[in-house]
mmCIF file of C-alpha atoms in Angstrom:
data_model
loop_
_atom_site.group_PDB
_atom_site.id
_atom_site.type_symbol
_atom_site.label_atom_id
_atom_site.label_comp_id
_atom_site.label_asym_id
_atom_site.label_seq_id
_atom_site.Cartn_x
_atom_site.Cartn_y
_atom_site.Cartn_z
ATOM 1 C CA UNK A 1 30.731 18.470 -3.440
ATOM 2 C CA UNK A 2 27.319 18.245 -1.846
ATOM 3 C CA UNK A 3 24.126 18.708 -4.266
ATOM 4 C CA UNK A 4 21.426 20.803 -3.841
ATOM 5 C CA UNK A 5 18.617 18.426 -3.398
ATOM 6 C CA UNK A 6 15.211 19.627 -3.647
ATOM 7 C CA UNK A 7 11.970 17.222 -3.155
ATOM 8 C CA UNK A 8 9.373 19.177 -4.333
ATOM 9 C CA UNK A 9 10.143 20.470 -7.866
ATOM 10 C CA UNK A 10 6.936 21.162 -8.898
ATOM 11 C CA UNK A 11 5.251 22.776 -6.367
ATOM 12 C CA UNK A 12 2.111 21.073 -4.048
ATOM 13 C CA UNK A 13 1.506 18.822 -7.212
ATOM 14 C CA UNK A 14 3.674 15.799 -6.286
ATOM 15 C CA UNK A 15 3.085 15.317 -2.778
ATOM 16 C CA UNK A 16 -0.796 15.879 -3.088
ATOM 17 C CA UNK A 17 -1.214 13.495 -6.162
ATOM 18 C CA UNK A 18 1.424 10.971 -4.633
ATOM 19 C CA UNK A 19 -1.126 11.427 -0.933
ATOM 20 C CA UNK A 20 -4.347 11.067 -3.306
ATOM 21 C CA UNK A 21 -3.112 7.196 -4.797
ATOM 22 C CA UNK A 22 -1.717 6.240 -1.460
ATOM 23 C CA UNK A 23 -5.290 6.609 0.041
ATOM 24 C CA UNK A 24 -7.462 5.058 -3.038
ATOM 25 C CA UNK A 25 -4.545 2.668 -2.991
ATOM 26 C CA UNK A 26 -5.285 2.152 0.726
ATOM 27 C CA UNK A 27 -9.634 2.380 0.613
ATOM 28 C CA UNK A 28 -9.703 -0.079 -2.134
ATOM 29 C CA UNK A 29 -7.752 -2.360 -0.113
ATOM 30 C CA UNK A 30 -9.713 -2.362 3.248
ATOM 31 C CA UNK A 31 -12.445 -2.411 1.111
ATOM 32 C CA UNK A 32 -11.403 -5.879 -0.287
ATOM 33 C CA UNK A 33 -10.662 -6.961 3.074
ATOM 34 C CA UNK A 34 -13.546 -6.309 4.580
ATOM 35 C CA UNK A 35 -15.577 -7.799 1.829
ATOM 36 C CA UNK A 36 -13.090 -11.396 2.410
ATOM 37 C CA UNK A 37 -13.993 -11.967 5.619
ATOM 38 C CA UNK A 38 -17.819 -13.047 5.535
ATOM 39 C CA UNK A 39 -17.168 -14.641 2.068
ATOM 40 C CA UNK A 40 -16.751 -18.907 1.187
ATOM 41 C CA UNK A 41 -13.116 -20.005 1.645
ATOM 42 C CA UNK A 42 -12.790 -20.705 -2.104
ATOM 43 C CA UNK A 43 -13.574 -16.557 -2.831
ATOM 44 C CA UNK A 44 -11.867 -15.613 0.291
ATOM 45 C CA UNK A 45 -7.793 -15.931 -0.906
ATOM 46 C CA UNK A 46 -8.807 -14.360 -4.112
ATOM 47 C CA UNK A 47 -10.078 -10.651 -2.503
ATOM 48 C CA UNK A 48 -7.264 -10.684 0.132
ATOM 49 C CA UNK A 49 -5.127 -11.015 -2.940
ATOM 50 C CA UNK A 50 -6.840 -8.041 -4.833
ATOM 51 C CA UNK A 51 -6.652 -5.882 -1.427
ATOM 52 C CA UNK A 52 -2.955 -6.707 -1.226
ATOM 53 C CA UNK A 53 -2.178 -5.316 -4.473
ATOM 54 C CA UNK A 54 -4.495 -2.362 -4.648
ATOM 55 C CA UNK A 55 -2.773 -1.577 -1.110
ATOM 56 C CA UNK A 56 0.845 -2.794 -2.643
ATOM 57 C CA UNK A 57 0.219 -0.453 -6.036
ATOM 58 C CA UNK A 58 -0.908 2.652 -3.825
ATOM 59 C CA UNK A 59 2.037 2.635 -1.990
ATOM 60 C CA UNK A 60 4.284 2.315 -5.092
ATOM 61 C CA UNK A 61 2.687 4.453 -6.873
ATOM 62 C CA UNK A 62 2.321 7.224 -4.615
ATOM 63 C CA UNK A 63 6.530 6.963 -3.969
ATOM 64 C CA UNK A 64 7.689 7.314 -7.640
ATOM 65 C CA UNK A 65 4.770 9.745 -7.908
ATOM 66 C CA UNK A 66 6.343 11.930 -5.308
ATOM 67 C CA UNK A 67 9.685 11.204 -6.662
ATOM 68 C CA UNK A 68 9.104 12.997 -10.171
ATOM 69 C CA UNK A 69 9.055 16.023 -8.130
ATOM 70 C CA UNK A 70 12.953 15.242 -6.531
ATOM 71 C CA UNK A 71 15.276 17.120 -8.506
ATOM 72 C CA UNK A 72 19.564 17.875 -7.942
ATOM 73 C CA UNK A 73 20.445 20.600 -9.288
ATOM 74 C CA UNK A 74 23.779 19.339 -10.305
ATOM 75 C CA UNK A 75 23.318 16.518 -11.622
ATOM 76 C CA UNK A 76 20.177 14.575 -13.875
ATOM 77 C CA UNK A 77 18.406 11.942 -12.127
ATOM 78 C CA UNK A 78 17.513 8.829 -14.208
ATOM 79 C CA UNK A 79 16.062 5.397 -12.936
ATOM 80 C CA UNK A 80 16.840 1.604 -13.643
ATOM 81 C CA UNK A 81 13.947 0.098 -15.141
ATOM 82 C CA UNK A 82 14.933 -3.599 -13.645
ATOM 83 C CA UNK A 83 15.443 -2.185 -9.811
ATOM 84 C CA UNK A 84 12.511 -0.036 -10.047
ATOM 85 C CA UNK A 85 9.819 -2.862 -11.271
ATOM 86 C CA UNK A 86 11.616 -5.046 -8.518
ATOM 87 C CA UNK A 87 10.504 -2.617 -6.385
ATOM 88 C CA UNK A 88 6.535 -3.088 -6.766
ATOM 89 C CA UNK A 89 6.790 -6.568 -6.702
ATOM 90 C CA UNK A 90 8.336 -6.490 -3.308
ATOM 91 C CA UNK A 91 5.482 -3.686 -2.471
ATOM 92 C CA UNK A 92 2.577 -6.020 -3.627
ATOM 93 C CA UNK A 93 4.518 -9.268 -1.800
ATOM 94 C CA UNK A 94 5.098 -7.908 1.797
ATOM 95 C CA UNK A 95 1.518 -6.332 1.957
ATOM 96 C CA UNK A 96 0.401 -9.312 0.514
ATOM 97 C CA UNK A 97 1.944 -10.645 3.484
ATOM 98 C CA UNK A 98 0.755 -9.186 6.374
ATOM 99 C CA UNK A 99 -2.879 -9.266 4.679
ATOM 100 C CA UNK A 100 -2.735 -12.738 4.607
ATOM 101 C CA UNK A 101 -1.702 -13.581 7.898
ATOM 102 C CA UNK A 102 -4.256 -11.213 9.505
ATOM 103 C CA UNK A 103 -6.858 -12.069 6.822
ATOM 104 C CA UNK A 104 -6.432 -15.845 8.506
ATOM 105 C CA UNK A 105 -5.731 -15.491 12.003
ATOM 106 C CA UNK A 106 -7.267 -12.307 12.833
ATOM 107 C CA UNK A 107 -5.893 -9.270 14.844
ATOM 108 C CA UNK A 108 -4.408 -11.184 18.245
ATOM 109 C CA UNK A 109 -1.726 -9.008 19.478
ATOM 110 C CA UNK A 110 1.317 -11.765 18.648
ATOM 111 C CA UNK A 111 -0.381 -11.869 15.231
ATOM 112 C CA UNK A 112 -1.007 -8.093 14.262
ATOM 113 C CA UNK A 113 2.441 -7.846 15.864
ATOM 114 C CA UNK A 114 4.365 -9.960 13.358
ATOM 115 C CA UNK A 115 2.000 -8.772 10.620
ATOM 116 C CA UNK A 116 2.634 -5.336 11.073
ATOM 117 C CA UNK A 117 6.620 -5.628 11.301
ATOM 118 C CA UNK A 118 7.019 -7.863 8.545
ATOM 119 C CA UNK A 119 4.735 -5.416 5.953
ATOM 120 C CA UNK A 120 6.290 -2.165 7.902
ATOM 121 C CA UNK A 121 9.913 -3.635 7.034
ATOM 122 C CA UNK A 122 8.921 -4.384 3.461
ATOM 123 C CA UNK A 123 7.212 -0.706 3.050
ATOM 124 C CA UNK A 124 10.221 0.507 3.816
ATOM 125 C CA UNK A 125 12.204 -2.298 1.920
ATOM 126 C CA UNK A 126 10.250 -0.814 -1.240
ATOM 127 C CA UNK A 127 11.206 2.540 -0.283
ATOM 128 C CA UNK A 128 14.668 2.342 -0.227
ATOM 129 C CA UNK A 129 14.924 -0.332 -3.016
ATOM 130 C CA UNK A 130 13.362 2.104 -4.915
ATOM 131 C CA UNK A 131 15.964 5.178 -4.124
ATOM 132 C CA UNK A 132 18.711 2.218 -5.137
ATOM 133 C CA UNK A 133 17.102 2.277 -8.557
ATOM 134 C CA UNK A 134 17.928 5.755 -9.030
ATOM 135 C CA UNK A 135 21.312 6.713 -11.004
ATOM 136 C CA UNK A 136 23.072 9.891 -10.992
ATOM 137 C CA UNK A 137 26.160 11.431 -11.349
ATOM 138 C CA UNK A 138 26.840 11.495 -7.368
ATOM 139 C CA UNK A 139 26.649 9.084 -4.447
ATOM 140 C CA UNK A 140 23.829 8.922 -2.256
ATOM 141 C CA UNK A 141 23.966 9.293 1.771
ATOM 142 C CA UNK A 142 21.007 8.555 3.909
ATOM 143 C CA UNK A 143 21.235 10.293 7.925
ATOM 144 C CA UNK A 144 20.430 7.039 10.003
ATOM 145 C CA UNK A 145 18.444 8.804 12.444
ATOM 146 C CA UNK A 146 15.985 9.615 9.001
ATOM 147 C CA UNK A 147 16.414 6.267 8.027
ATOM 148 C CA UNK A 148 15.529 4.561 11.620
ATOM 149 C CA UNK A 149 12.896 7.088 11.997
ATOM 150 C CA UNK A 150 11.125 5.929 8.880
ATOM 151 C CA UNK A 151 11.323 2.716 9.144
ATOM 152 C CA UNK A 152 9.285 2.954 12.645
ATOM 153 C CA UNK A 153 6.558 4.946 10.822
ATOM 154 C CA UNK A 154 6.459 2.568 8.169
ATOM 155 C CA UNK A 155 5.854 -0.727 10.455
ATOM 156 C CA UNK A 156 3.122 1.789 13.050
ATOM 157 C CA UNK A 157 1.276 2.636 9.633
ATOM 158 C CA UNK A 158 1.015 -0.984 8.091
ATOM 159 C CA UNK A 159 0.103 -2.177 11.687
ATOM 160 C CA UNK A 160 -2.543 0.117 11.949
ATOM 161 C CA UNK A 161 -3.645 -0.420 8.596
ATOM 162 C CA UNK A 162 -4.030 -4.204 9.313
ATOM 163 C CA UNK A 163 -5.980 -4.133 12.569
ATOM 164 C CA UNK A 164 -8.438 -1.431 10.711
ATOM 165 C CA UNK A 165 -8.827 -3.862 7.736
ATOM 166 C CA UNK A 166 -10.165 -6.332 9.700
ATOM 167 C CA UNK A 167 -11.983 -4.203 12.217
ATOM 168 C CA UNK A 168 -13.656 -1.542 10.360
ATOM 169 C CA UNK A 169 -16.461 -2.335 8.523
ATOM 170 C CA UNK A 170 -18.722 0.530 7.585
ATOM 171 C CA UNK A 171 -17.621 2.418 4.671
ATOM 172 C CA UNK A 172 -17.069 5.921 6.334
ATOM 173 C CA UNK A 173 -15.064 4.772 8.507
ATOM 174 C CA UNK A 174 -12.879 2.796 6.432
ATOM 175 C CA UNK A 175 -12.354 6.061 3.967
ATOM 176 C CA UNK A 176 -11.211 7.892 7.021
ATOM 177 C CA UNK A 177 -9.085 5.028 7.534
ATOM 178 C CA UNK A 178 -7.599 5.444 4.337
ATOM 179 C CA UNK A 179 -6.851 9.016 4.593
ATOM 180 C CA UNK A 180 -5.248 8.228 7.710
ATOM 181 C CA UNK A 181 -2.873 5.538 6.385
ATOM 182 C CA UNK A 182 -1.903 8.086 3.408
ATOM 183 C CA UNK A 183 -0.904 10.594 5.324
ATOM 184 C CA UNK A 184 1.446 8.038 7.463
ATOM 185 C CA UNK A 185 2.789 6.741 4.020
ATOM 186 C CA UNK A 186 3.756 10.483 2.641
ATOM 187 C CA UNK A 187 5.214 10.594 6.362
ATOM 188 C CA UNK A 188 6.952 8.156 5.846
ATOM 189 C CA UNK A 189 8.245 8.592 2.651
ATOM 190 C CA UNK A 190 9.536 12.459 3.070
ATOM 191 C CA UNK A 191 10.822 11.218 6.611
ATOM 192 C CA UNK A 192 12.836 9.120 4.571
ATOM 193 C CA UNK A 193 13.684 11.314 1.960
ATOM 194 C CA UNK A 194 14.762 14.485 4.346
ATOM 195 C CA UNK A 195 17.358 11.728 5.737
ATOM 196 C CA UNK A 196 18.987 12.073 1.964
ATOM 197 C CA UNK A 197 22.034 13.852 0.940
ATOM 198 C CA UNK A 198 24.128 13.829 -2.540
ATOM 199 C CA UNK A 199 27.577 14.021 -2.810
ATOM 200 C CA UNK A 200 28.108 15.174 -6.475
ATOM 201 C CA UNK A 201 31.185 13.939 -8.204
ATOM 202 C CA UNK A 202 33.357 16.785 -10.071
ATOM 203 C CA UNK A 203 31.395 17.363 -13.342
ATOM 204 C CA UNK A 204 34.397 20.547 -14.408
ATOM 205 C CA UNK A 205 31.120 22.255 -15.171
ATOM 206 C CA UNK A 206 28.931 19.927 -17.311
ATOM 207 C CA UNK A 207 26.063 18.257 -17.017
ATOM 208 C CA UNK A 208 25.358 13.926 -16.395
ATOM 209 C CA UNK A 209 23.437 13.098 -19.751
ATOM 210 C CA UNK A 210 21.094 11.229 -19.358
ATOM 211 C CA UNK A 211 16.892 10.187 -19.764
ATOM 212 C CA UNK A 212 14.718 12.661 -17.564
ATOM 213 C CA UNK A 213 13.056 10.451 -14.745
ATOM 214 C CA UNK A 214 9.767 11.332 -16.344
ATOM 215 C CA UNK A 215 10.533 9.448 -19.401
ATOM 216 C CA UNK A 216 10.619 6.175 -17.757
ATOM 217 C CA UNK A 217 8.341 6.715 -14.057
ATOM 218 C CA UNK A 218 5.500 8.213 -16.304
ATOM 219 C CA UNK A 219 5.174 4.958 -18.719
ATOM 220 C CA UNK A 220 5.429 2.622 -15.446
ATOM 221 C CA UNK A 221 2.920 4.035 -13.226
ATOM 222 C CA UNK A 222 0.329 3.231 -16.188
ATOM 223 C CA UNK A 223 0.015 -0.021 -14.839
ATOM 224 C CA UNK A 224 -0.596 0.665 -11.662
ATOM 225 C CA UNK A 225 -2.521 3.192 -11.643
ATOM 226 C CA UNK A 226 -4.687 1.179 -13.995
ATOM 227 C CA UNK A 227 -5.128 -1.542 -12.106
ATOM 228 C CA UNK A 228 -6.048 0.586 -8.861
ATOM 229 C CA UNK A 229 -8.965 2.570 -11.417
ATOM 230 C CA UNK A 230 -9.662 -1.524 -12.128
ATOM 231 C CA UNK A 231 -10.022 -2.230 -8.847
ATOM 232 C CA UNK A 232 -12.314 0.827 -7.935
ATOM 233 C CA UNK A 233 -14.674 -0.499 -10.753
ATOM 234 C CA UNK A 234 -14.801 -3.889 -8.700
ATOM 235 C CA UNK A 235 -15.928 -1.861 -5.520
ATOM 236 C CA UNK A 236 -18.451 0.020 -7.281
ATOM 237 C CA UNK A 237 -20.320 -2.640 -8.725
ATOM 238 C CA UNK A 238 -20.275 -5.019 -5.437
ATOM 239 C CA UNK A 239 -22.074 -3.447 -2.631
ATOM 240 C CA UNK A 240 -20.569 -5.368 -0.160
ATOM 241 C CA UNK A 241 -17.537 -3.604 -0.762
ATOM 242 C CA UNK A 242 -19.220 -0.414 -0.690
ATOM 243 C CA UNK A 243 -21.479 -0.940 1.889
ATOM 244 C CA UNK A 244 -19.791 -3.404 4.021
ATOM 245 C CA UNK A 245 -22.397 -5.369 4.643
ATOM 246 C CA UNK A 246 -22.696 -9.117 4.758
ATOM 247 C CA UNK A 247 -20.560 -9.585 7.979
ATOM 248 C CA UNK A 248 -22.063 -10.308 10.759
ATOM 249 C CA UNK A 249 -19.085 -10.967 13.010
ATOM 250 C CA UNK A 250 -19.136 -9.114 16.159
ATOM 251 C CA UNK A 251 -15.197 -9.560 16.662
ATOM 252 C CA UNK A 252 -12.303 -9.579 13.873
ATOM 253 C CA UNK A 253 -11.473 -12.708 15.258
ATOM 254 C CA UNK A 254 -14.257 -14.623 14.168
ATOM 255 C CA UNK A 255 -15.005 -15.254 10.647
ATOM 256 C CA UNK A 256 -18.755 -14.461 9.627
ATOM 257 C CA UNK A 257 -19.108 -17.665 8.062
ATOM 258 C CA UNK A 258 -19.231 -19.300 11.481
ATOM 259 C CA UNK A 259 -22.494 -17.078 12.476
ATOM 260 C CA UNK A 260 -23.942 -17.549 9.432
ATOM 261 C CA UNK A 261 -23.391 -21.543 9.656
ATOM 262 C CA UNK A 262 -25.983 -21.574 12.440
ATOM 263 C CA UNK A 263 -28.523 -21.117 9.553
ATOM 264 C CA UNK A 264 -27.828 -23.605 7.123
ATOM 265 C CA UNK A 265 -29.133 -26.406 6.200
ATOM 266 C CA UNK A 266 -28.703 -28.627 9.473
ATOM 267 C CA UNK A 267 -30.170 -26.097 11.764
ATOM 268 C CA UNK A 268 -33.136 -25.650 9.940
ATOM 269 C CA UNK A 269 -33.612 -29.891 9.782
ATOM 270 C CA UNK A 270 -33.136 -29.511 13.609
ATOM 271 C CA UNK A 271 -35.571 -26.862 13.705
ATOM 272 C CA UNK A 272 -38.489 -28.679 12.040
ATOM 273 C CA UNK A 273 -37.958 -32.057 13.875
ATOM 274 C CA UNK A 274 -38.488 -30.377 17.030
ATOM 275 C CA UNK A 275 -41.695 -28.588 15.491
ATOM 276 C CA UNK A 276 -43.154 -32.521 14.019
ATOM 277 C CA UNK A 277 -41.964 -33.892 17.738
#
């Protein structure tokens, strides 16, 4: 028989705490960006890796956030630990991904292209990865209309959320940013989740035993969510990444480094020979 799914078991408090990490998850990661671009080579890998994951972890976390709140009322819904860690490392790789490869070669529209579709595909990768972890005492149908229609929303909001890492600078205008891309990852996700239907297997009226989800999503998202309130200490204490100053790049394209070369060293020797001449 078909379940009686419900997404929203406890009211506004899922979706608008599972919205809330997706766009700290997503400001602490342009942030990091940002602050990457005018920075030495040697420092530049290591804050395009720290913006991946604090983008990776806000996505991940704002999913199983919003997934305490889906509830069958046939059947108990319980998680596998192993699929559902797999899951965050394949959120924190494919963003990871796509930062890179714009962090490096900039926004071109070949580049952002391929960025965007590989760390859209991998959003949703994550998503459904994560539904696969689930275990209940029915089989799960997805609508592939939902499931197409999700996916596109998932590779227009990583796209978007690429060109504005590397494009936005001041700090305003990267928080709007972020609210943006959280409100195209709940999108997604709930697109994604109408597409969802249960087929309950006979249960001669009992009930699956089983852990409640809660037991096992609330002890994971500790780490995440500590490492995004990590990360926000990071930003706080390095104005660059508050301020988003230091680049002095007029184009994405265009590392600030190669501006700021003009003044080093060699240009200032040049400088005072033609002074002494």
């Amino acid at each position: 028989m078909d379940g009686t799914v419900d997404g929203f078991r406890y009211g506004a408090v899922t979706p608008v705490a599972a919205y809330l990490m997706a766009c700290l998850g997503g400001a602490l990661g342009l942030r990091c960006i940002v602050r990457s671009l005018p920075d030495a080579p040697s420092w530049k890998a290591g804050w395009l890796a720290l913006g991946a994951a604090s983008i990776g972890c806000g996505i991940w976390t704002m999913h199983f956030i919003a997934m305490i709140g889906f509830h069958v009322e046939e059947t108990r819904v319980r998680y596998d630990a192993a699929t559902t860690v797999l899951s965050l490392v394949v959120a924190v790789a494919v963003v990871g991904v796509g930062v890179f490869i714009v962090g490096y070669r900039g926004t071109s529209g070949v580049t952002l292209a391929v960025a965007g579709a590989v760390t859209g595909l991998g959003v949703a990768g994550m998503h459904y990865l994560g539904m696969a972890a689930m275990r209940l005492n029915g089989d799960v149908g997805y609508d592939p209309a939902g499931v197409a229609l999700s996916v596109l929303i998932a590779v227009g909001a990583a796209t978007a959320a690429l060109w504005s890492a590397v494009t936005i600078r001041g700090f305003l205008a990267s928080l709007g940013a972020s609210l943006v891309m959280g409100v195209a990852v709940s999108g997604m996700h709930y697109t994604g989740m109408a597409a969802v239907s249960i087929h309950v297997h006979d249960t001669t009226g009992g009930t699956w035993a089983g852990e409640s989800p809660t037991s096992l999503l609330l002890p994971m998202l500790v780490g995440p969510v500590g490492f995004l309130l990590l990360a926000g200490v990071v930003v706080m204490f390095d104005p660059l990444l508050v301020l988003g100053e230091g680049s002095s790049a007029s184009r994405p394209d265009v590392p600030a480094a190669n501006s700021a070369s003009r003044h080093g060293p060699s240009w200032r020797a040049s400088r005072t020979a033609a002074r002494e001449r």
